[in-house]
Coordinates of C-alpha atoms and ligand atoms in Angstrom, one line a residue:
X1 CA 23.9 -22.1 32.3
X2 CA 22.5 -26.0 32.9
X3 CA 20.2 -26.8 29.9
X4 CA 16.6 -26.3 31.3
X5 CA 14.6 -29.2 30.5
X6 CA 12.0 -29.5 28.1
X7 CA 8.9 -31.1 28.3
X8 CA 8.8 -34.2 26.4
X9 CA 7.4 -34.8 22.6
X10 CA 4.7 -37.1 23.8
X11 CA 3.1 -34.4 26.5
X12 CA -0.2 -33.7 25.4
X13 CA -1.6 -30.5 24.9
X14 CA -4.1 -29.0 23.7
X15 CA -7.6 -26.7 23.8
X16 CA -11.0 -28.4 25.5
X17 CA -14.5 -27.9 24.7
X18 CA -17.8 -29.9 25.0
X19 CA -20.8 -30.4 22.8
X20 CA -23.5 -28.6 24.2
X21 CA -21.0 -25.6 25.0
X22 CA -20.3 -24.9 21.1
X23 CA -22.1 -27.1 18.8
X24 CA -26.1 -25.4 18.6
X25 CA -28.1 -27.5 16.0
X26 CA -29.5 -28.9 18.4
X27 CA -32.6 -30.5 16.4
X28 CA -30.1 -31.1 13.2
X29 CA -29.6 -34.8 11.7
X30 CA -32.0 -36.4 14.4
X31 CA -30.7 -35.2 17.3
X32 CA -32.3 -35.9 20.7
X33 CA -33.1 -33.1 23.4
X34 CA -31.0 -33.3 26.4
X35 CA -31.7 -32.3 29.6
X36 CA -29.9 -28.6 28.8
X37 CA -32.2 -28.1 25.7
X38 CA -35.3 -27.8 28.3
X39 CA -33.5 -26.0 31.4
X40 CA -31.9 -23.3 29.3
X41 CA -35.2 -22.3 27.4
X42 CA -36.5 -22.3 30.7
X43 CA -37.4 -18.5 31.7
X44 CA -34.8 -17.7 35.0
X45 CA -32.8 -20.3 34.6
X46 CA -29.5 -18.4 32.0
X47 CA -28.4 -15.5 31.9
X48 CA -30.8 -13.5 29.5
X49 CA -32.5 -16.2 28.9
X50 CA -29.9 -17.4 26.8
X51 CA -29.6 -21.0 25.5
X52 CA -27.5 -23.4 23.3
X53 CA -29.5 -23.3 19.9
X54 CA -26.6 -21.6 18.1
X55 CA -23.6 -21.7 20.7
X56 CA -20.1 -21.2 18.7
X57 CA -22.4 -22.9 15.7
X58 CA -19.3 -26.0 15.6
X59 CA -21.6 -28.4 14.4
X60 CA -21.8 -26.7 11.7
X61 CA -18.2 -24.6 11.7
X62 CA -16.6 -28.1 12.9
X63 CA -14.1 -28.3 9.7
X64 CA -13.4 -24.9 10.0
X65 CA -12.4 -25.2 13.8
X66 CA -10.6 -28.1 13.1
X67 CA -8.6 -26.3 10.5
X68 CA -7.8 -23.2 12.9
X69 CA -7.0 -25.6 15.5
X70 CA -4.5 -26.9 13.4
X71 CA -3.1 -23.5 12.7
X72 CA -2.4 -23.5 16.2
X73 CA -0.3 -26.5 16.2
X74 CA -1.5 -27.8 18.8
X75 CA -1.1 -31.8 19.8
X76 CA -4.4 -32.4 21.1
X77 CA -8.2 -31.5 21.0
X78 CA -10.2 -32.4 24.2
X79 CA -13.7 -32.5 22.9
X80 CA -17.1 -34.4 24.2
X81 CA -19.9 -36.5 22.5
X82 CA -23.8 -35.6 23.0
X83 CA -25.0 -38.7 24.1
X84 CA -28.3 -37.3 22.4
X85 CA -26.9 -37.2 19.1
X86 CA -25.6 -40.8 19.2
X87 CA -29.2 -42.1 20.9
X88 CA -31.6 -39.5 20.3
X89 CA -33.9 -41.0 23.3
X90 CA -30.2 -42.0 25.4
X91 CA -32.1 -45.7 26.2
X92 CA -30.2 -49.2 25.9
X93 CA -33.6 -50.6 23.8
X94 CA -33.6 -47.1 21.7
X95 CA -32.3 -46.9 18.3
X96 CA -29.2 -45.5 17.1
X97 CA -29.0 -42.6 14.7
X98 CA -26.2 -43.3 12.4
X99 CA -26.0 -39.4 11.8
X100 CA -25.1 -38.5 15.1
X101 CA -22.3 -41.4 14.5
X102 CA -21.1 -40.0 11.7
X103 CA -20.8 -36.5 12.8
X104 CA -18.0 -37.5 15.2
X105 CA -16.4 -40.3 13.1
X106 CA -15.5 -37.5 10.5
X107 CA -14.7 -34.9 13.0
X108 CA -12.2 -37.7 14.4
X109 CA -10.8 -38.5 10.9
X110 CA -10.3 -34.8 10.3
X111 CA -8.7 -34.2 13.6
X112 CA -6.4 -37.3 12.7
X113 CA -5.3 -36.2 9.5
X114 CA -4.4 -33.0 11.4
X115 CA -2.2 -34.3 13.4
X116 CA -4.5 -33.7 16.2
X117 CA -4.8 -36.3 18.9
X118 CA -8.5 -37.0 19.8
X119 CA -9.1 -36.8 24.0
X120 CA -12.9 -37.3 24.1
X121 CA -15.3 -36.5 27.1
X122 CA -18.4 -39.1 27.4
X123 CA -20.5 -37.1 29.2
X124 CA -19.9 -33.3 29.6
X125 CA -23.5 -32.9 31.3
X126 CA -26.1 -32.8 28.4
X127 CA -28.0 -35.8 29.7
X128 CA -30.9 -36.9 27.0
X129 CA -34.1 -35.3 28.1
X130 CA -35.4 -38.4 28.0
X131 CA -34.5 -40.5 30.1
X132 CA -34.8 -37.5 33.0
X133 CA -38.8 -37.9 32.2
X134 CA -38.7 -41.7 31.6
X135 CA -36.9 -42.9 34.9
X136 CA -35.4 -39.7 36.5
X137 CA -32.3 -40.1 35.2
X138 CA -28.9 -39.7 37.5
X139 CA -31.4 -40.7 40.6
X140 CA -32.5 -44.2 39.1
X141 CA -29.5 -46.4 39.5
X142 CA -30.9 -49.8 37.7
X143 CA -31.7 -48.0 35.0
X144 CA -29.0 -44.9 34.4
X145 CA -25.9 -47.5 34.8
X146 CA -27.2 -49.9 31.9
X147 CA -28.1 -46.9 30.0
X148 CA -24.7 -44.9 30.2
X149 CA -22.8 -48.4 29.5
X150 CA -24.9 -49.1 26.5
X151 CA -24.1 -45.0 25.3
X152 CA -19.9 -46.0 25.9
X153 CA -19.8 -49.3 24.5
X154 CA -21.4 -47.9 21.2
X155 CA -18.4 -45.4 21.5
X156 CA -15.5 -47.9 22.0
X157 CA -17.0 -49.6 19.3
X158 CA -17.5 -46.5 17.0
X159 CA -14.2 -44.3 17.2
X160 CA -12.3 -46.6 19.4
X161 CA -10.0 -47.5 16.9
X162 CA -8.9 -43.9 16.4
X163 CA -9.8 -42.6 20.0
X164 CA -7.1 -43.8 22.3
X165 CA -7.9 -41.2 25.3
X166 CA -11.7 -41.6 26.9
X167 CA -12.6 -39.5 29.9
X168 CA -16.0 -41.1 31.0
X169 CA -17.6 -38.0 33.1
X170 CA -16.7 -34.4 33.3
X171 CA -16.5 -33.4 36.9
X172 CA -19.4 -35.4 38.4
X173 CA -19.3 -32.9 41.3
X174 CA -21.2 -30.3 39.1
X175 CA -23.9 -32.8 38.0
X176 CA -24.5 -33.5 41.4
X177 CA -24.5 -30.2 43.3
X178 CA -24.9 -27.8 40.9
X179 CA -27.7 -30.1 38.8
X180 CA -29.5 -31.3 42.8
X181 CA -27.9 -29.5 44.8
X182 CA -28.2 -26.1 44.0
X183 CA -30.3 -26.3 41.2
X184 CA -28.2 -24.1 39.3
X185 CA -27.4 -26.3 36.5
X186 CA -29.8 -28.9 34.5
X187 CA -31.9 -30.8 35.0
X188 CA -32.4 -27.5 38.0
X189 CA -33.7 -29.9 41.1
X190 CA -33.2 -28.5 44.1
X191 CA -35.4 -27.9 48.1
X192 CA -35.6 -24.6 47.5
X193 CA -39.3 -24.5 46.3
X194 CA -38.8 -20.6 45.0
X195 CA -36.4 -22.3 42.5
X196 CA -37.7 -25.4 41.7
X197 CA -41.1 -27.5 42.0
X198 CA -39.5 -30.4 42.6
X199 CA -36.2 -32.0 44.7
X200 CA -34.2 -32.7 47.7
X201 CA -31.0 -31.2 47.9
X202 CA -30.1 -33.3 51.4
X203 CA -30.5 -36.5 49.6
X204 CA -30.4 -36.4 46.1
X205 CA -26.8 -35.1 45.2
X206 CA -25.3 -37.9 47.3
X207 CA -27.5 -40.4 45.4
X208 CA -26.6 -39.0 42.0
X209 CA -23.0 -39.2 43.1
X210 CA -23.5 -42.9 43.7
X211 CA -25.1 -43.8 40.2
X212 CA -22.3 -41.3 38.6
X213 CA -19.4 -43.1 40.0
X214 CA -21.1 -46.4 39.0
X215 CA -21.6 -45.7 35.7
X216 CA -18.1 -44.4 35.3
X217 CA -16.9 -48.1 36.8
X218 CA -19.0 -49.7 34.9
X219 CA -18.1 -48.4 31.5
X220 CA -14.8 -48.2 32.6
X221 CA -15.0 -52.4 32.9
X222 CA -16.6 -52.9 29.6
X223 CA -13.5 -51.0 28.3
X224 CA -11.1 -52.7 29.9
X225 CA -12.8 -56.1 29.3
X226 CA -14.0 -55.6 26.0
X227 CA -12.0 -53.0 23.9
X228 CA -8.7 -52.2 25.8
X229 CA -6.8 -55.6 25.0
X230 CA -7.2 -55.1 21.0
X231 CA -7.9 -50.8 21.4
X232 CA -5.0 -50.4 23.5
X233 CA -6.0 -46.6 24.9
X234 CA -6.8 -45.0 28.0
X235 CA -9.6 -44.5 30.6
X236 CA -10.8 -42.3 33.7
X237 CA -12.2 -40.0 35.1
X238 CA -11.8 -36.1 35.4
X239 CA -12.8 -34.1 38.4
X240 CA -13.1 -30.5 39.3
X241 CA -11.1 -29.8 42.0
X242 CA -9.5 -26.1 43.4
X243 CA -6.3 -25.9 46.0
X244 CA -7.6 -25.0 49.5
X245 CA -5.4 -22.9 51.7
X246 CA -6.3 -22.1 55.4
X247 CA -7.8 -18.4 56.2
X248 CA -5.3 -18.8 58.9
X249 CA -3.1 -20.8 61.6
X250 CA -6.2 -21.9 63.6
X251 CA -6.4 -25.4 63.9
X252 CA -10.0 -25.4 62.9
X253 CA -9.0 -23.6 59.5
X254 CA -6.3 -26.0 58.8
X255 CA -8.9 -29.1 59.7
X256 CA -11.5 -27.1 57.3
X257 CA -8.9 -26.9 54.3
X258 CA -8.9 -30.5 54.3
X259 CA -12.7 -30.8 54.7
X260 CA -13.0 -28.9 51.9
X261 CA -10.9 -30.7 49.3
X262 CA -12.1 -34.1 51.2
X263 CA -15.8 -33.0 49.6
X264 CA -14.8 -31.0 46.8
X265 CA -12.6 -33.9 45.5
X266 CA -12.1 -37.0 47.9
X267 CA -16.0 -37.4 47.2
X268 CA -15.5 -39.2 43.6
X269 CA -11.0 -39.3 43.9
X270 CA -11.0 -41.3 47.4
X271 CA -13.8 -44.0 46.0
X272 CA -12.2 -44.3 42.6
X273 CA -8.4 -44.7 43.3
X274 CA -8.4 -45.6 47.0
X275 CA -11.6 -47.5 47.6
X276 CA -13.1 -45.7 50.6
X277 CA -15.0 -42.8 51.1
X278 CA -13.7 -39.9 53.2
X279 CA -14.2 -40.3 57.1
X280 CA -15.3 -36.3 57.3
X281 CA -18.3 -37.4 54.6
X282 CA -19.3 -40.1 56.5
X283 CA -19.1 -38.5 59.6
X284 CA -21.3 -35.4 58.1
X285 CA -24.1 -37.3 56.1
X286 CA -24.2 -40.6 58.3
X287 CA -27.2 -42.7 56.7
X288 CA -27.5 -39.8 53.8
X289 CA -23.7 -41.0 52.1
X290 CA -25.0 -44.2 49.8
X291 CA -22.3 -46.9 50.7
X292 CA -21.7 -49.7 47.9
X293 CA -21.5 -53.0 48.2
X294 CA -18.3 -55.3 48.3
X295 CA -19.0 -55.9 44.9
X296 CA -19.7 -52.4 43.4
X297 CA -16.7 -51.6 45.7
X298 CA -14.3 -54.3 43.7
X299 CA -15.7 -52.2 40.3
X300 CA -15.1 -48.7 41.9
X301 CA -11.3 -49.0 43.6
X302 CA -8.7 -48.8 40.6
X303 CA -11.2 -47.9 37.9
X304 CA -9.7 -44.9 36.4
X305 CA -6.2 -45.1 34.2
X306 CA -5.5 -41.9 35.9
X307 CA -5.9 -38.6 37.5
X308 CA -8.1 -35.9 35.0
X309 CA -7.8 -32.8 36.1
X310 CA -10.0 -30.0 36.1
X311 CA -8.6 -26.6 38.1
X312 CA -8.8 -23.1 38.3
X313 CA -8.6 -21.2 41.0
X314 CA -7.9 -21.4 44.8
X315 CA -10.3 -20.8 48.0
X316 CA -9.5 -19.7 51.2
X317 CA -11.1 -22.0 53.4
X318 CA -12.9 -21.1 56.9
X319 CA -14.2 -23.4 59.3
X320 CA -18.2 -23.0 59.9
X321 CA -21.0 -22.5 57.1
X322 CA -23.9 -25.3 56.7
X323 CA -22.9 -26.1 53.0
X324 CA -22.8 -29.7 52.9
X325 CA -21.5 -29.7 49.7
X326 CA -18.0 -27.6 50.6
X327 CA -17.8 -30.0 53.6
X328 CA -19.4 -27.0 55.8
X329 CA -16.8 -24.9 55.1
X330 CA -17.3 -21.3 54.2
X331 CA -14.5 -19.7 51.4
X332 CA -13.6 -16.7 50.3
X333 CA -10.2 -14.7 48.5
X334 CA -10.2 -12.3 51.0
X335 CA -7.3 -12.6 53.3
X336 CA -7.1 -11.7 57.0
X337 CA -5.4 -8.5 56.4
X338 CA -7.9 -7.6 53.7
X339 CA -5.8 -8.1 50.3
X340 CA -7.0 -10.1 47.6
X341 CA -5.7 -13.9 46.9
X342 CA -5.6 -12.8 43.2
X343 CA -6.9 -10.8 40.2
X344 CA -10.8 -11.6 40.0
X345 CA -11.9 -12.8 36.7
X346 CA -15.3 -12.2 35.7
X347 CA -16.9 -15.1 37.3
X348 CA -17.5 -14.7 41.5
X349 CA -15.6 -18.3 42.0
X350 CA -12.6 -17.5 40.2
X351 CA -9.0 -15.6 41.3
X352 CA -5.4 -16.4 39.8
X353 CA -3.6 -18.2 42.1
X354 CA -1.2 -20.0 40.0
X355 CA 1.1 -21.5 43.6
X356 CA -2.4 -23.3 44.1
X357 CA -2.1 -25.1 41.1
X358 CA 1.3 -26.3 41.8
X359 CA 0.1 -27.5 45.2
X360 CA -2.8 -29.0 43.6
X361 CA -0.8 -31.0 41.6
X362 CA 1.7 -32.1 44.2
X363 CA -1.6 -33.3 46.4
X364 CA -3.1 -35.4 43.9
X365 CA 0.6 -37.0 42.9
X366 CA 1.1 -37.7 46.6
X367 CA -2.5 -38.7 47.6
X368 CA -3.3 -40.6 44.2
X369 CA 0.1 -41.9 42.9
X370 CA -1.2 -42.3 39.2
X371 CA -0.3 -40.0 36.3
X372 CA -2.3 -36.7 35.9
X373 CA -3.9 -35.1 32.7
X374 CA -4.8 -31.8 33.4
X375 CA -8.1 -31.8 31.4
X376 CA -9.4 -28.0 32.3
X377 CA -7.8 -24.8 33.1
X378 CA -9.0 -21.4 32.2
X379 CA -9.6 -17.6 33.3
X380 CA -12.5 -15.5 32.3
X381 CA -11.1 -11.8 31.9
X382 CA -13.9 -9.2 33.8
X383 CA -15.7 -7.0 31.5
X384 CA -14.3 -9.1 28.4
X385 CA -18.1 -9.0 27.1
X386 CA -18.5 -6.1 26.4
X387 CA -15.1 -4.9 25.2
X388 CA -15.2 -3.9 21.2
X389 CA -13.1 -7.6 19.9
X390 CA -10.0 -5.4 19.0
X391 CA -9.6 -4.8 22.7
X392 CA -11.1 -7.8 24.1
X393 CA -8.4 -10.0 21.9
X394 CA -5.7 -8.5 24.1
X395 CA -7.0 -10.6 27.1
X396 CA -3.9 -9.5 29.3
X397 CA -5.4 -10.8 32.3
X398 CA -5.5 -14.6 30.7
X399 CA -2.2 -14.5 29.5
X400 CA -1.0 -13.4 32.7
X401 CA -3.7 -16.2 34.2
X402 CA -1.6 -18.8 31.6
X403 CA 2.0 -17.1 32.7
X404 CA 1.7 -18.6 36.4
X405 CA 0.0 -21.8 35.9
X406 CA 2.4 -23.2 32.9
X407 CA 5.0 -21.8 35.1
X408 CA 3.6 -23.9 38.2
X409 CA 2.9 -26.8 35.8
X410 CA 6.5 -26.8 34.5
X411 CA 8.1 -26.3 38.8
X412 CA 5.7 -29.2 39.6
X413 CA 6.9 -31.5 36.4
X414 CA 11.2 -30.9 36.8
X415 CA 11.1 -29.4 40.6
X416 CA 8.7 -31.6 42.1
X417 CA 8.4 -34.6 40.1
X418 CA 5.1 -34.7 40.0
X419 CA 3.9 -37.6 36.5
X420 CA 1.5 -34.8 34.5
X421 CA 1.3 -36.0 31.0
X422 CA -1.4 -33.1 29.5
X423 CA -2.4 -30.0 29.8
X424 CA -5.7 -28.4 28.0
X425 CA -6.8 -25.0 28.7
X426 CA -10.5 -24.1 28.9
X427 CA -11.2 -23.1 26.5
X428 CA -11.1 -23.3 22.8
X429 CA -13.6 -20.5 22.0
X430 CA -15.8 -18.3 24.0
X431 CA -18.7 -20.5 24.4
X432 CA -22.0 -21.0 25.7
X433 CA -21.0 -20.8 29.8
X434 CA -24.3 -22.6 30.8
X435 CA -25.8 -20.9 33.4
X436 CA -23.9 -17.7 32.7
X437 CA -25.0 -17.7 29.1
X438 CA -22.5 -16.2 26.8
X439 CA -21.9 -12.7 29.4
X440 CA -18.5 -15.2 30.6
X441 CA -16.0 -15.6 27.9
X442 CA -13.4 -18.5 28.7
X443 CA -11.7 -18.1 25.1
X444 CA -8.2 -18.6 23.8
X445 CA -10.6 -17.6 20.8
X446 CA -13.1 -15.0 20.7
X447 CA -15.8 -15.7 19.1
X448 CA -18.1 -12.9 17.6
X449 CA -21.5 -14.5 18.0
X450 CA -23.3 -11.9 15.3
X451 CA -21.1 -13.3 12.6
X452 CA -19.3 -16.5 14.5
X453 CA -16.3 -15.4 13.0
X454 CA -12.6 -16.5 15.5
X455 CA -10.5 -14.0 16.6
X456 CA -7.5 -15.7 18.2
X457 CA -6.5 -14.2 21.5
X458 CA -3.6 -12.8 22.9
X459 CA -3.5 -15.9 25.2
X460 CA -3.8 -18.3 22.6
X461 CA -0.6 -17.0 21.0
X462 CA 1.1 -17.2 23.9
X463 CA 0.4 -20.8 25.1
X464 CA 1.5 -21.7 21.7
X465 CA 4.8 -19.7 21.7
X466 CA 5.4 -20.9 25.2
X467 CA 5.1 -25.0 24.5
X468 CA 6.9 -24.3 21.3
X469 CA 10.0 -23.6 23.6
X470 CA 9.1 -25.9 26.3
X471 CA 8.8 -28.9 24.7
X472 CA 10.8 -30.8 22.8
X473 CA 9.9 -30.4 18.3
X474 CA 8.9 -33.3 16.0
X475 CA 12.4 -33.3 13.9
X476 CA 11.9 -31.3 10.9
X477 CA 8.3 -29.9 12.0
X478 CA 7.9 -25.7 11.8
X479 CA 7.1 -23.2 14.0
X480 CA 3.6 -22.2 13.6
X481 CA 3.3 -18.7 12.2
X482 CA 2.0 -16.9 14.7
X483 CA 1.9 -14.0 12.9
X484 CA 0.0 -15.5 9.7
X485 CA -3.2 -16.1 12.5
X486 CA -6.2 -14.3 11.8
Ligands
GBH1 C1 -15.7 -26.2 34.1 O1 -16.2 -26.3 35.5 C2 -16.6 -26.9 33.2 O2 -16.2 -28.2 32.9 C3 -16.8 -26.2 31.8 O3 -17.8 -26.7 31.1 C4 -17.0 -24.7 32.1 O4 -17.3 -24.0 30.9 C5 -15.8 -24.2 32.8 O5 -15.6 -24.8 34.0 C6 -15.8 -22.7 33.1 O6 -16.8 -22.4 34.1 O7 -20.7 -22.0 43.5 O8 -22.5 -22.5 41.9 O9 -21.0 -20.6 41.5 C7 -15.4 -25.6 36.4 C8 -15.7 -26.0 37.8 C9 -17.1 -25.8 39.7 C10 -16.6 -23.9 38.5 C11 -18.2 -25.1 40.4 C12 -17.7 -23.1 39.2 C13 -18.7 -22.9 41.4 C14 -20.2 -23.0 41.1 N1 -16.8 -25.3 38.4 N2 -17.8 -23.7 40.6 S1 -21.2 -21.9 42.1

C-alpha cells in the first residue's frame, strides 16, 4: 500500500475563540464598553436576554484554558483582542490602559511557553461603545479608519514580537449585514422600525463594507511598512464564506449560485485580492455600492497575505428573493426531491455538507491563488443544551461534522492541491453565541456555565487523535494522553 501522505509539521492547527465570546469581566482592569455590552443587555435583542458579563469567565480562567489547551496538544490558538480593553474609549487621542495590554502580553507569553502558536483576531466585532455614540462608528469613514489603525499599530507594537499571525477583521460580512443589515447583531441598526429606532439597511451595510475593507488596508499598510521588515509575520483578512450549489440544472439557479457567493464572499475577496468589485454588485446596487478611489484602490488590491477562512455549511441556492445581501438569491437544504442536504445542527443556517467544504476550498485556490488558513469551522449539535453534560460530551453529530470536513480538507490538500496551511475549529468552548446567547453550543469543550468547569468533548478527542496521525510528529514529542483528559 503507497504511504499516505501526511500533513506537514509546520500546518497549523488549532481551536478559535474571540474575546467578547468567552472572556465576561467586562468592567475588570478598566475595560471600556463595546458596542455588545449595550445591545446584549438590551431587552429582545439575545436569547433570554442573555449577555456577555460572565461568558466562559476566560479572563479570569485564561491560565487555566491555556493549560487545557495545552493538554490537547494542539499547535495553535486562534484568539482576538477587545479593542476596548486596550483603549477603553477605542479613540486615536484616548489613552491607553496598560492593563488591558498586559492581559494579552501574558496570555501570549503563556501560550508561548506552551508551545502554542499565537493567531490573533483584531477585531472579532466588539466595537468600543464609544466611538458608535461619538462619530457612528463603522459609518464614519474619516474617523473609524484612523481610529482602527491607531487600535493595530499599538498591537504590532505590543505583541508583535511574539505574534507572527494577525488576522485584521473577522468576517466583515457579519458586521455589515447582520450589525445594519439585519439588525441582528450590535450595534442592531436596521429599516425595520419594529426593530430598531434608527437605520437604513439599503445604504448603510454597503457603506460599512467600505470603511471595513479600508481599515483592514490600512492597517494592513502600517504592518507592512512599519513592523513586517523587522516582525517578519503574517497579515489578512478572514471571511465567512459557505459553498453554493444550484437547486437545480436551470440556468437561472446555476447564474444564482454564483450570485450568491459573488455577495456572500466576492464582496470583501474580489476588492482585496483582485482589485474590483463584482459586476453582479454593481449591477444590483448601482449608485448604492461605494466605489474607491485609484488611490484607496492601490491600498485595497493585494492587501491581505492570504486567504482566512471562515466555513460551515452549504446552501442550496435559488434564483429570485429581494435579499440584497445573498445577491437576491433565496437558499435552502431542501432538495428538489425533498431530502435533506445534511444533518441540521441546532442553528437554522447550518447542515453538514462536508463535499462543500472541499469545493470551497478548490474555489478560493482557483479564484484567489494565495495560501488559505481556514480560520473557523464548527457544528452546533441540536438539543446539545439541554442534554445532562455526561450525554451532551458524546456530541456524535460533531465528530461526525469533523469526520467529513478533515476528510475533505485532507482530498483538497494531496488530491487537489489546493495551498491550506491551518485549520482551527470553532470552537474552543461552548461560548456566549451572540445573538443566540448560550441555547447554541459550538464546543470541542463543554463548558458548564453554573460552575465554568471543561468537559472535553467527544469531538475534541477525536480532532486530536486524527492530526496526531495525519501530520507528521516533532521528533521525540508524545502522544497526548487522551485518556488522562478530564
Ligand atoms: C462565526 O460566524 C463567528 O465568527 C463566530 O463568532 C460564531 O460563534 C460562529 O460563527 C458560530 O455561529 O441569516 O442572520 O441567521 C459564522 C458565519 C454567517 C453564520 C451568517 C450565520 C447566518 C446569519 N455566520 N449566518 S442569519
Amino acid at each position: 500500500m503507497a504511504m499516505q501522505k501526511k500533513l506537514p509539521r509546520d500546518f497549523i492547527w488549532g481551536f478559535a475563540t474571540a474575546s467578547f465570546q468567552i472572556e465576561g469581566s467586562v468592567d475588570v482592569d478598566g475595560r471600556g464598553k463595546s458596542i455588545w455590552d449595550d445591545f446584549s443587555r438590551t431587552p429582545g435583542k439575545t436569547l433570554d436576554g442573555k449577555n456577555g458579563d460572565v461568558a466562559t469567565d476566560s479572563y479570569r480562567l485564561w491560565r487555566e484554558d491555556i493549560a487545557l489547551l495545552k493538554q490537547y496538544g494542539i499547535r495553535a490558538y486562534r484568539f482576538s483582542i477587545a479593542w476596548s480593553r486596550i483603549i477603553p474609549l477605542g479613540g486615536r487621542n484616548d489613552p491607553v490602559n496598560p492593563k488591558g495590554i498586559k492581559f494579552y502580553s501574558d496570555v501570549i507569553d503563556e501560550l508561548l511557553k506552551a508551545g502554542i502558536t499565537p493567531f490573533v483576531t483584531l477585531y472579532h466585532w466588539d466595537l468600543p461603545q464609544e466611538l458608535h455614540d461619538r462619530y457612528g462608528g463603522w459609518l464614519n469613514k474619516d474617523e473609524i479608519v484612523q481610529d482602527y489603525v491607531n487600535y493595530a499599530r499599538i498591537c504590532f507594537q505590543s505583541f508583535g514580537d511574539r505574534v507572527k499571525h494577525w488576522l485584521t477583521l473577522n468576517e466583515p460580512w457579519c458586521v455589515a449585514v447582520l450589525g445594519y443589515g439585519r439588525g441582528v447583531f450590535a450595534p442592531g441598526r436596521c429599516s425595520d422600525r419594529n426593530r430598531s429606532q434608527e437605520g437604513d439597511s439599503s445604504t448603510e451595510p454597503w457603506i460599512v463594507a467600505h470603511n471595513l475593507i479600508l481599515s483592514h488596508a490600512s492597517a494592513v499598510k502600517v504592518y507592512r511598512d512599519e513592523f513586517k521588515p523587522t516582525q517578519q509575520g503574517q497579515i489578512g483578512i478572514t471571511l465567512n464564506g459557505d459553498w453554493e450549489v444550484p437547486y437545480d440544472n436551470s440556468p437561472e439557479n446555476i447564474a444564482a449560485a454564483q450570485q450568491a457567493l459573488d455577495v456572500a464572499i466576492g464582496w470583501y475577496a474580489d476588492p482585496v485580492y483582485l482589485g474590483f468589485y463584482p459586476d453582479h454588485m454593481k449591477k444590483m446596487l448601482g449608485n448604492r455600492l461605494p466605489d474607491f478611489t485609484p488611490e484607496e484602490w492601490a491600498l485595497v488590491k493585494g492587501s491581505s497575505d492570504f486567504y482566512g477562512m471562515n466555513t460551515y455549511t452549504t446552501n442550496l441556492a435559488k434564483a429570485g428573493g429581494s435579499d440584497e445581501f445573498q445577491g437576491n438569491v433565496d437558499y435552502t437544504f431542501t432538495r428538489a426531491d425533498g431530502t435533506e442536504l445534511g444533518t441540521q445542527a441546532h442553528c437554522s443556517w447550518l447542515q453538514t455538507y462536508p463535499e462543500g467544504f472541499r469545493a470551497l476550498l478548490n474555489y478560493v485556490w482557483k479564484r484567489y491563488k494565495l495560501p488559505i488558513y481556514v480560520t473557523e469551522n464548527g457544528f452546533a449539535v441540536k438539543g446539545e443544551d439541554s442534554l445532562p453534560i455526561e450525554e451532551a460530551i458524546k456530541d456524535h453529530d460533531r465528530v461526525e461534522y469533523f469526520r467529513g470536513a478533515t476528510e475533505s480538507l485532507y482530498k483538497a490538500m494531496y488530491e487537489d492541491g489546493v495551498d491550506i496551511r491551518s485549520y482551527f475549529p470553532w470552537s474552543f468552548l461552548d461560548n456566549f453565541e451572540w445573538a443566540d446567547g448560550y441555547g447554541t453550543r459550538f464546543g470541542v469543550t463543554y463548558v458548564d456555565y453554573k460552575t465554568q468547569k471543561r468537559y472535553p468533548k467527544e469531538s475534541a478527542k477525536f480532532l486530536i487523535k486524527w492530526f496526531r496521525e495525519h501530520q507528521e510528529q516533532e521528533p521525540g514529542s508524545t502522544t497526548p494522553l487522551l485518556s488522562a483528559l478530564p
